[in-house]
Amino acid sequence: MYKKSNYVDTTKQLNHLSLCTGYEGIGQGLRRIFPTCREIAYVEIEAFAQANLVAKMEEGKIHPAPIYTDLKTFPYKSFNGISESRPTYVILENVEGIISSKTSDGESVLKYVLGDLEERGYKTAWTLVSANEVGAPHQRKRVFIMAYSQSEGS
């Protein structure tokens, strides 16, 4: 049985930094669960996806926020340093290949990512989900990683 403190307060504003945004599917899902979720920035390199984001902002379908085009030059420090700010939750999505892909040291990329998060004090879980399992007409599989901070108050 869960204690009440284990639940997320859905009345507080939840800031979402969307990296490798694509068409902002994760953000749309987060807003269904957390109505107060608000994007503070998007990072997307593909011009077509950027144009799609701008159109969605103009239509009021997503929150207006700056769109950055490169993870390598993204000004993380101006958004509280990201890893230094210790977000309570980290949600990652990647292609199925992250399971079999290897780092230069031969370690599974998925295992590397999970280990890095755990070294930073997060408890992690992951799953592989096919798009058709959640109602889409296609099979596309994605790995979802959920991490939450084990620091005090989380």
Tab-separated table of C-alpha atoms in Angstrom:
chain	number	residue	atom	x	y	z
A	1	MET	CA	0.000	0.000	0.000
A	2	TYR	CA	1.283	3.441	-0.909
A	3	LYS	CA	1.455	6.299	1.511
A	4	LYS	CA	-0.143	9.516	0.343
A	5	SER	CA	3.312	11.129	0.153
A	6	ASN	CA	4.202	8.731	-2.692
A	7	TYR	CA	1.725	10.403	-5.031
A	8	VAL	CA	2.456	13.376	-7.244
A	9	ASP	CA	0.576	16.541	-6.375
A	10	THR	CA	-1.203	17.265	-9.654
A	11	THR	CA	-2.253	20.733	-8.469
A	12	LYS	CA	1.329	22.094	-8.491
A	13	GLN	CA	2.863	23.397	-11.693
A	14	LEU	CA	5.118	20.801	-13.275
A	15	ASN	CA	7.849	22.219	-15.530
A	16	HIS	CA	8.752	20.094	-18.516
A	17	LEU	CA	11.947	20.530	-20.521
A	18	SER	CA	11.350	18.654	-23.763
A	19	LEU	CA	14.572	17.305	-25.316
A	20	CYS	CA	14.498	15.716	-28.795
A	21	THR	CA	10.886	16.867	-28.858
A	22	GLY	CA	9.694	15.547	-32.199
A	23	TYR	CA	5.956	16.204	-32.349
A	24	GLU	CA	5.691	16.633	-28.538
A	25	GLY	CA	3.888	13.346	-27.890
A	26	ILE	CA	5.367	12.865	-24.428
A	27	GLY	CA	4.353	16.387	-23.410
A	28	GLN	CA	0.811	15.792	-24.628
A	29	GLY	CA	0.653	12.613	-22.577
A	30	LEU	CA	2.077	14.342	-19.505
A	31	ARG	CA	-0.567	17.073	-19.733
A	32	ARG	CA	-3.308	14.426	-19.701
A	33	ILE	CA	-1.953	13.078	-16.420
A	34	PHE	CA	-0.672	16.367	-14.974
A	35	PRO	CA	-2.966	19.194	-16.115
A	36	THR	CA	-0.555	21.801	-14.709
A	37	CYS	CA	2.389	20.526	-16.795
A	38	ARG	CA	4.012	23.372	-18.730
A	39	GLU	CA	6.854	23.195	-21.225
A	40	ILE	CA	9.658	25.621	-20.486
A	41	ALA	CA	11.682	24.854	-23.642
A	42	TYR	CA	11.799	22.488	-26.573
A	43	VAL	CA	14.931	21.113	-28.228
A	44	GLU	CA	14.413	19.733	-31.729
A	45	ILE	CA	16.878	19.615	-34.626
A	46	GLU	CA	14.479	18.684	-37.469
A	47	ALA	CA	13.055	21.706	-39.315
A	48	PHE	CA	9.739	20.013	-40.149
A	49	ALA	CA	9.173	19.076	-36.494
A	50	GLN	CA	10.112	22.639	-35.454
A	51	ALA	CA	7.519	24.035	-37.879
A	52	ASN	CA	4.964	21.615	-36.447
A	53	LEU	CA	5.742	22.845	-32.921
A	54	VAL	CA	5.331	26.480	-33.964
A	55	ALA	CA	1.982	25.673	-35.619
A	56	LYS	CA	0.789	23.886	-32.460
A	57	MET	CA	1.833	26.895	-30.360
A	58	GLU	CA	-0.057	29.265	-32.672
A	59	GLU	CA	-3.142	27.009	-32.445
A	60	GLY	CA	-2.900	26.952	-28.641
A	61	LYS	CA	-2.360	23.176	-28.557
A	62	ILE	CA	0.966	23.408	-26.710
A	63	HIS	CA	2.512	26.024	-24.452
A	64	PRO	CA	4.576	28.706	-26.127
A	65	ALA	CA	8.225	28.265	-25.236
A	66	PRO	CA	11.555	28.741	-26.996
A	67	ILE	CA	12.646	26.092	-29.489
A	68	TYR	CA	16.356	25.288	-29.492
A	69	THR	CA	17.897	23.327	-32.329
A	70	ASP	CA	20.900	21.548	-30.837
A	71	LEU	CA	21.366	19.548	-27.624
A	72	LYS	CA	25.093	20.264	-27.699
A	73	THR	CA	24.618	24.052	-27.610
A	74	PHE	CA	21.426	24.145	-25.521
A	75	PRO	CA	21.946	26.580	-22.596
A	76	TYR	CA	21.299	24.057	-19.814
A	77	LYS	CA	22.697	26.352	-17.109
A	78	SER	CA	20.077	29.007	-17.857
A	79	PHE	CA	17.440	26.376	-17.014
A	80	ASN	CA	18.884	25.737	-13.536
A	81	GLY	CA	21.707	23.567	-14.822
A	82	ILE	CA	19.330	20.600	-15.425
A	83	SER	CA	21.316	17.893	-13.623
A	84	GLU	CA	22.306	20.374	-10.902
A	85	SER	CA	18.630	21.223	-10.383
A	86	ARG	CA	17.834	17.577	-9.600
A	87	PRO	CA	14.442	17.239	-11.266
A	88	THR	CA	12.149	14.997	-9.274
A	89	TYR	CA	11.155	12.983	-12.346
A	90	VAL	CA	13.009	12.125	-15.529
A	91	ILE	CA	11.070	10.507	-18.368
A	92	LEU	CA	12.997	9.276	-21.378
A	93	GLU	CA	11.816	7.641	-24.594
A	94	ASN	CA	13.998	5.974	-27.199
A	95	VAL	CA	13.925	3.458	-30.020
A	96	GLU	CA	14.003	-0.274	-29.293
A	97	GLY	CA	17.643	-0.359	-30.455
A	98	ILE	CA	18.775	1.218	-27.173
A	99	ILE	CA	18.455	-2.293	-25.680
A	100	SER	CA	20.947	-3.929	-28.063
A	101	SER	CA	23.160	-0.899	-28.783
A	102	LYS	CA	26.535	-0.831	-27.046
A	103	THR	CA	28.711	1.964	-25.686
A	104	SER	CA	32.334	2.203	-26.838
A	105	ASP	CA	33.168	0.042	-23.790
A	106	GLY	CA	30.751	-2.685	-24.915
A	107	GLU	CA	28.119	-1.957	-22.269
A	108	SER	CA	24.430	-1.889	-23.196
A	109	VAL	CA	23.377	1.730	-23.791
A	110	LEU	CA	20.185	1.092	-21.838
A	111	LYS	CA	22.182	-0.298	-18.899
A	112	TYR	CA	24.546	2.689	-19.106
A	113	VAL	CA	21.673	5.204	-18.989
A	114	LEU	CA	19.981	3.403	-16.090
A	115	GLY	CA	23.277	3.191	-14.186
A	116	ASP	CA	24.038	6.872	-14.739
A	117	LEU	CA	20.624	7.868	-13.399
A	118	GLU	CA	21.000	5.561	-10.396
A	119	GLU	CA	24.453	7.014	-9.622
A	120	ARG	CA	22.753	10.439	-9.548
A	121	GLY	CA	20.313	9.199	-6.887
A	122	TYR	CA	17.350	8.142	-9.019
A	123	LYS	CA	15.347	4.946	-8.796
A	124	THR	CA	14.701	3.712	-12.329
A	125	ALA	CA	12.323	1.476	-14.237
A	126	TRP	CA	11.921	0.845	-17.947
A	127	THR	CA	9.546	-0.892	-20.314
A	128	LEU	CA	9.202	-1.647	-24.008
A	129	VAL	CA	5.860	-0.592	-25.478
A	130	SER	CA	4.521	-1.097	-28.978
A	131	ALA	CA	2.411	1.719	-30.384
A	132	ASN	CA	-0.390	-0.716	-31.213
A	133	GLU	CA	-0.554	-1.706	-27.512
A	134	VAL	CA	-1.832	1.803	-26.770
A	135	GLY	CA	-4.266	2.100	-29.649
A	136	ALA	CA	-2.147	3.232	-32.596
A	137	PRO	CA	-2.553	1.375	-35.893
A	138	HIS	CA	1.189	0.694	-36.251
A	139	GLN	CA	3.701	-1.530	-34.436
A	140	ARG	CA	6.525	0.991	-33.708
A	141	LYS	CA	8.219	-0.016	-30.439
A	142	ARG	CA	9.701	2.425	-27.961
A	143	VAL	CA	11.605	2.072	-24.709
A	144	PHE	CA	10.327	4.294	-21.912
A	145	ILE	CA	12.496	5.008	-18.879
A	146	MET	CA	11.048	6.546	-15.734
A	147	ALA	CA	13.360	7.792	-13.014
A	148	TYR	CA	12.472	9.538	-9.784
A	149	SER	CA	14.685	11.213	-7.267
A	150	GLN	CA	15.269	9.420	-4.017
A	151	SER	CA	16.438	12.643	-2.359
A	152	GLU	CA	14.631	13.966	0.677
A	153	GLY	CA	11.117	15.155	0.069
A	154	SER	CA	10.690	13.156	-3.145
